[in-house]
């Protein structure tokens, strides 16, 4: 769907749920709140402009691969998307510029990850939704361990998740990654963290201390302000949640009607 307010901007929806927004003339423009938060993390994972080896699980309209290619030229990026028809649609209607260093893989995210070499990525971005839910096989401790294996020692994992109070799903995901990574952050709108509504939350995991002050300033001053939780408050949020094993894994919760509706 074209955006009438921006000449070459497009909104991609899948089964009625908004999935991606891209401006072909301004790839640095991130429209969705969660995408802006992922962008803030990508801006702070390394010194500005440094190319990264990135893996994107979930393709959509390739919003973040375009963003990373524009803000960190020379980056090598793999995009893994199970929906081959979606990749073809995006390639036909919203083609990537030549020389962006992005390789598309029509494959299941976890299967591709399991075949990836050890310590081969600087950044792993997970934004995988089957319709409006994260598939169950991407919500287990075994999946988190695969992510940890593929990332380098200074690598960073980012995931777009969605939940609402009492946050059973979100707490379980944090518990999974706490088993694998030393550092965890959670970025979300204060109203979501207070349990007032269903919404997105960005999970960040790393083996090294993150630049929390810089990320906090960026997210707080954004057009859509968000809060960064880390340290003791985040551990308190996790509470007694336990990691989830494959045999017990379930998809993320179904959003309430209208949670991500578009006008």
Short mmCIF file of C-alpha atoms in Angstrom, two decimals:
data_model
loop_
_atom_site.label_atom_id
_atom_site.label_comp_id
_atom_site.label_asym_id
_atom_site.label_seq_id
_atom_site.Cartn_x
_atom_site.Cartn_y
_atom_site.Cartn_z
CA UNK A 1 0.00 0.00 0.00
CA UNK A 2 1.49 3.41 -0.95
CA UNK A 3 1.84 6.15 1.66
CA UNK A 4 0.08 9.22 0.29
CA UNK A 5 2.28 11.49 2.43
CA UNK A 6 5.64 10.25 1.12
CA UNK A 7 6.27 9.88 -2.59
CA UNK A 8 8.01 6.48 -2.66
CA UNK A 9 7.05 5.02 0.70
CA UNK A 10 5.14 1.78 1.12
CA UNK A 11 3.38 -0.16 3.85
CA UNK A 12 3.45 -3.96 3.71
CA UNK A 13 0.67 -5.88 5.44
CA UNK A 14 0.37 -9.65 5.79
CA UNK A 15 -3.04 -11.11 6.67
CA UNK A 16 -4.16 -7.63 7.67
CA UNK A 17 -1.28 -7.09 10.11
CA UNK A 18 1.23 -4.30 9.33
CA UNK A 19 4.64 -5.90 8.82
CA UNK A 20 6.96 -3.30 7.31
CA UNK A 21 7.22 0.28 6.15
CA UNK A 22 9.91 1.47 3.75
CA UNK A 23 10.76 4.73 2.04
CA UNK A 24 12.77 3.89 -1.07
CA UNK A 25 14.18 7.42 -1.24
CA UNK A 26 15.06 7.60 2.47
CA UNK A 27 16.02 4.18 3.83
CA UNK A 28 17.13 5.77 7.10
CA UNK A 29 13.50 6.66 7.84
CA UNK A 30 11.98 4.18 10.29
CA UNK A 31 8.23 4.62 10.66
CA UNK A 32 7.20 1.94 13.15
CA UNK A 33 7.99 2.49 16.82
CA UNK A 34 9.64 -0.91 17.31
CA UNK A 35 11.75 -0.44 14.16
CA UNK A 36 13.01 2.88 15.48
CA UNK A 37 14.06 1.16 18.71
CA UNK A 38 15.85 -1.58 16.81
CA UNK A 39 17.54 1.18 14.80
CA UNK A 40 18.73 2.90 17.98
CA UNK A 41 20.36 -0.36 19.08
CA UNK A 42 21.97 -0.90 15.68
CA UNK A 43 23.37 2.65 15.86
CA UNK A 44 25.07 1.93 19.19
CA UNK A 45 26.42 -1.62 18.79
CA UNK A 46 29.67 -0.30 17.24
CA UNK A 47 31.31 2.98 16.33
CA UNK A 48 29.27 4.97 13.77
CA UNK A 49 29.67 3.85 10.18
CA UNK A 50 31.52 0.63 10.92
CA UNK A 51 30.32 -2.17 8.61
CA UNK A 52 28.74 -5.17 10.32
CA UNK A 53 28.07 -8.78 9.44
CA UNK A 54 24.34 -9.01 10.13
CA UNK A 55 21.73 -11.76 10.03
CA UNK A 56 18.04 -10.83 9.85
CA UNK A 57 15.56 -13.56 10.73
CA UNK A 58 12.35 -12.39 9.08
CA UNK A 59 12.41 -10.32 5.94
CA UNK A 60 9.25 -8.28 5.55
CA UNK A 61 9.98 -5.41 3.18
CA UNK A 62 13.66 -5.40 4.24
CA UNK A 63 13.33 -2.22 6.30
CA UNK A 64 16.28 -2.82 8.64
CA UNK A 65 18.61 -4.30 5.99
CA UNK A 66 18.03 -1.12 3.96
CA UNK A 67 18.64 0.99 7.07
CA UNK A 68 21.89 -0.81 7.92
CA UNK A 69 23.12 -0.59 4.31
CA UNK A 70 22.54 3.18 4.40
CA UNK A 71 23.98 3.87 7.86
CA UNK A 72 26.81 1.32 7.75
CA UNK A 73 27.89 0.99 4.10
CA UNK A 74 29.86 -2.15 3.32
CA UNK A 75 27.93 -4.31 5.77
CA UNK A 76 27.32 -7.92 4.74
CA UNK A 77 23.77 -8.99 5.47
CA UNK A 78 21.85 -12.25 5.25
CA UNK A 79 18.05 -12.07 5.30
CA UNK A 80 16.20 -15.29 6.11
CA UNK A 81 12.49 -15.37 5.22
CA UNK A 82 10.39 -18.53 5.05
CA UNK A 83 7.80 -16.98 2.74
CA UNK A 84 9.39 -17.21 -0.71
CA UNK A 85 6.40 -15.51 -2.34
CA UNK A 86 6.84 -12.54 0.00
CA UNK A 87 10.52 -12.22 -0.92
CA UNK A 88 9.59 -12.28 -4.61
CA UNK A 89 6.85 -9.68 -4.11
CA UNK A 90 9.23 -7.33 -2.31
CA UNK A 91 11.99 -7.89 -4.89
CA UNK A 92 9.56 -7.04 -7.70
CA UNK A 93 7.88 -3.99 -6.16
CA UNK A 94 10.47 -2.65 -3.69
CA UNK A 95 13.82 -3.73 -5.13
CA UNK A 96 17.04 -3.22 -3.22
CA UNK A 97 19.57 -0.87 -4.80
CA UNK A 98 22.56 -2.58 -6.39
CA UNK A 99 25.58 -3.16 -4.19
CA UNK A 100 23.81 -3.18 -0.83
CA UNK A 101 25.52 -6.40 0.28
CA UNK A 102 22.21 -8.08 1.15
CA UNK A 103 21.66 -11.78 0.37
CA UNK A 104 18.14 -13.21 0.56
CA UNK A 105 17.51 -16.77 1.75
CA UNK A 106 14.04 -18.36 1.37
CA UNK A 107 14.32 -20.66 4.39
CA UNK A 108 13.01 -21.38 7.87
CA UNK A 109 14.74 -19.09 10.36
CA UNK A 110 15.78 -21.74 12.87
CA UNK A 111 16.83 -24.28 10.26
CA UNK A 112 19.03 -21.67 8.56
CA UNK A 113 20.48 -20.59 11.90
CA UNK A 114 21.37 -24.17 12.79
CA UNK A 115 23.38 -24.44 9.56
CA UNK A 116 25.20 -21.12 10.03
CA UNK A 117 28.89 -21.18 11.07
CA UNK A 118 29.97 -20.51 14.64
CA UNK A 119 30.81 -16.89 15.47
CA UNK A 120 29.93 -15.63 12.00
CA UNK A 121 27.74 -12.60 12.82
CA UNK A 122 28.15 -9.27 14.61
CA UNK A 123 24.41 -8.70 14.85
CA UNK A 124 21.41 -11.03 14.78
CA UNK A 125 18.00 -9.36 14.40
CA UNK A 126 14.93 -11.52 14.94
CA UNK A 127 11.63 -10.12 13.66
CA UNK A 128 9.78 -13.29 12.71
CA UNK A 129 6.01 -13.39 12.80
CA UNK A 130 3.68 -15.98 11.37
CA UNK A 131 0.84 -13.53 10.81
CA UNK A 132 0.91 -11.67 14.13
CA UNK A 133 2.63 -14.29 16.34
CA UNK A 134 6.23 -15.44 16.82
CA UNK A 135 6.36 -19.15 15.86
CA UNK A 136 6.86 -21.57 18.75
CA UNK A 137 10.15 -23.04 17.48
CA UNK A 138 11.71 -19.57 17.82
CA UNK A 139 10.75 -19.17 21.48
CA UNK A 140 12.82 -21.91 23.18
CA UNK A 141 16.11 -22.09 25.04
CA UNK A 142 17.57 -24.25 22.27
CA UNK A 143 16.87 -21.46 19.78
CA UNK A 144 18.54 -18.91 22.10
CA UNK A 145 21.60 -21.15 22.29
CA UNK A 146 21.79 -21.31 18.49
CA UNK A 147 21.71 -17.52 18.39
CA UNK A 148 24.52 -17.38 20.95
CA UNK A 149 26.59 -19.83 18.92
CA UNK A 150 26.31 -17.85 15.69
CA UNK A 151 27.18 -14.50 17.25
CA UNK A 152 30.77 -13.42 17.79
CA UNK A 153 32.02 -12.63 21.29
CA UNK A 154 31.19 -8.94 20.87
CA UNK A 155 27.98 -9.65 18.97
CA UNK A 156 24.49 -8.44 19.83
CA UNK A 157 21.11 -10.17 19.56
CA UNK A 158 17.95 -8.09 19.01
CA UNK A 159 14.37 -9.34 18.87
CA UNK A 160 11.02 -7.71 18.28
CA UNK A 161 8.49 -9.34 20.61
CA UNK A 162 4.93 -8.50 21.67
CA UNK A 163 3.02 -9.23 24.86
CA UNK A 164 0.79 -7.79 27.57
CA UNK A 165 0.47 -8.12 31.33
CA UNK A 166 1.17 -10.42 33.12
CA UNK A 167 3.96 -10.87 30.51
CA UNK A 168 4.33 -14.64 30.79
CA UNK A 169 5.69 -14.86 27.25
CA UNK A 170 8.08 -11.92 27.51
CA UNK A 171 9.43 -13.10 30.87
CA UNK A 172 10.07 -16.58 29.46
CA UNK A 173 12.00 -15.12 26.53
CA UNK A 174 14.17 -13.06 28.86
CA UNK A 175 14.75 -16.19 30.96
CA UNK A 176 15.87 -18.07 27.83
CA UNK A 177 18.44 -15.46 26.88
CA UNK A 178 19.62 -14.96 30.47
CA UNK A 179 20.84 -18.58 30.27
CA UNK A 180 23.03 -17.76 27.25
CA UNK A 181 24.08 -14.11 27.55
CA UNK A 182 25.54 -12.06 30.39
CA UNK A 183 23.84 -8.77 29.48
CA UNK A 184 20.13 -8.21 28.84
CA UNK A 185 18.12 -5.09 28.02
CA UNK A 186 14.43 -4.56 27.36
CA UNK A 187 13.10 -1.52 25.49
CA UNK A 188 9.41 -0.67 25.44
CA UNK A 189 6.91 2.12 25.82
CA UNK A 190 6.23 2.84 29.51
CA UNK A 191 2.50 2.13 29.09
CA UNK A 192 3.33 -1.36 27.81
CA UNK A 193 5.74 -2.05 30.67
CA UNK A 194 3.11 -0.88 33.17
CA UNK A 195 0.71 -3.42 31.73
CA UNK A 196 -1.76 -0.87 30.40
CA UNK A 197 -1.87 -2.28 26.87
CA UNK A 198 -0.58 -4.95 24.51
CA UNK A 199 2.51 -3.83 22.61
CA UNK A 200 5.98 -4.43 21.25
CA UNK A 201 9.13 -4.83 23.30
CA UNK A 202 12.68 -5.08 22.00
CA UNK A 203 14.89 -7.66 23.70
CA UNK A 204 18.65 -7.04 23.49
CA UNK A 205 21.26 -9.62 24.58
CA UNK A 206 25.05 -9.51 24.54
CA UNK A 207 28.10 -11.03 26.22
CA UNK A 208 29.57 -7.62 26.99
CA UNK A 209 28.35 -4.47 28.75
CA UNK A 210 26.14 -2.36 26.52
CA UNK A 211 26.22 1.44 26.21
CA UNK A 212 23.06 1.82 28.25
CA UNK A 213 23.30 5.62 28.85
CA UNK A 214 23.53 6.38 25.13
CA UNK A 215 20.73 3.99 24.26
CA UNK A 216 18.57 5.38 27.07
CA UNK A 217 19.03 8.95 25.80
CA UNK A 218 18.19 7.97 22.23
CA UNK A 219 15.06 6.06 23.13
CA UNK A 220 13.83 8.64 25.62
CA UNK A 221 14.22 11.52 23.15
CA UNK A 222 12.62 9.67 20.22
CA UNK A 223 9.34 10.82 18.69
CA UNK A 224 7.90 7.69 20.35
CA UNK A 225 9.65 7.70 23.76
CA UNK A 226 10.57 4.37 25.30
CA UNK A 227 12.21 3.12 28.47
CA UNK A 228 15.29 0.91 28.75
CA UNK A 229 15.16 -1.68 31.51
CA UNK A 230 18.35 -3.46 32.61
CA UNK A 231 20.17 -4.69 35.69
CA UNK A 232 18.25 -5.37 38.92
CA UNK A 233 14.90 -3.92 37.69
CA UNK A 234 14.98 -6.25 34.70
CA UNK A 235 15.87 -9.25 36.84
CA UNK A 236 12.95 -8.34 39.08
CA UNK A 237 10.72 -8.20 35.99
CA UNK A 238 11.84 -11.71 34.99
CA UNK A 239 11.00 -12.89 38.49
CA UNK A 240 10.51 -16.64 38.75
CA UNK A 241 10.15 -17.25 35.00
CA UNK A 242 12.03 -20.29 33.70
CA UNK A 243 13.58 -21.02 30.32
CA UNK A 244 11.31 -22.80 27.85
CA UNK A 245 12.35 -26.09 26.26
CA UNK A 246 11.35 -27.13 22.75
CA UNK A 247 8.71 -29.56 23.92
CA UNK A 248 6.98 -26.81 25.93
CA UNK A 249 7.43 -23.90 23.51
CA UNK A 250 4.37 -21.99 22.34
CA UNK A 251 3.87 -19.08 19.93
CA UNK A 252 3.71 -15.55 21.25
CA UNK A 253 0.24 -14.47 22.39
CA UNK A 254 -2.44 -13.53 19.92
CA UNK A 255 -2.78 -9.74 19.80
CA UNK A 256 -6.17 -8.38 20.79
CA UNK A 257 -8.29 -7.18 17.91
CA UNK A 258 -7.11 -3.80 16.70
CA UNK A 259 -3.80 -3.92 18.60
CA UNK A 260 -1.81 -3.28 15.42
CA UNK A 261 -4.60 -2.05 13.24
CA UNK A 262 -4.08 0.45 10.45
CA UNK A 263 -6.33 3.27 9.42
#
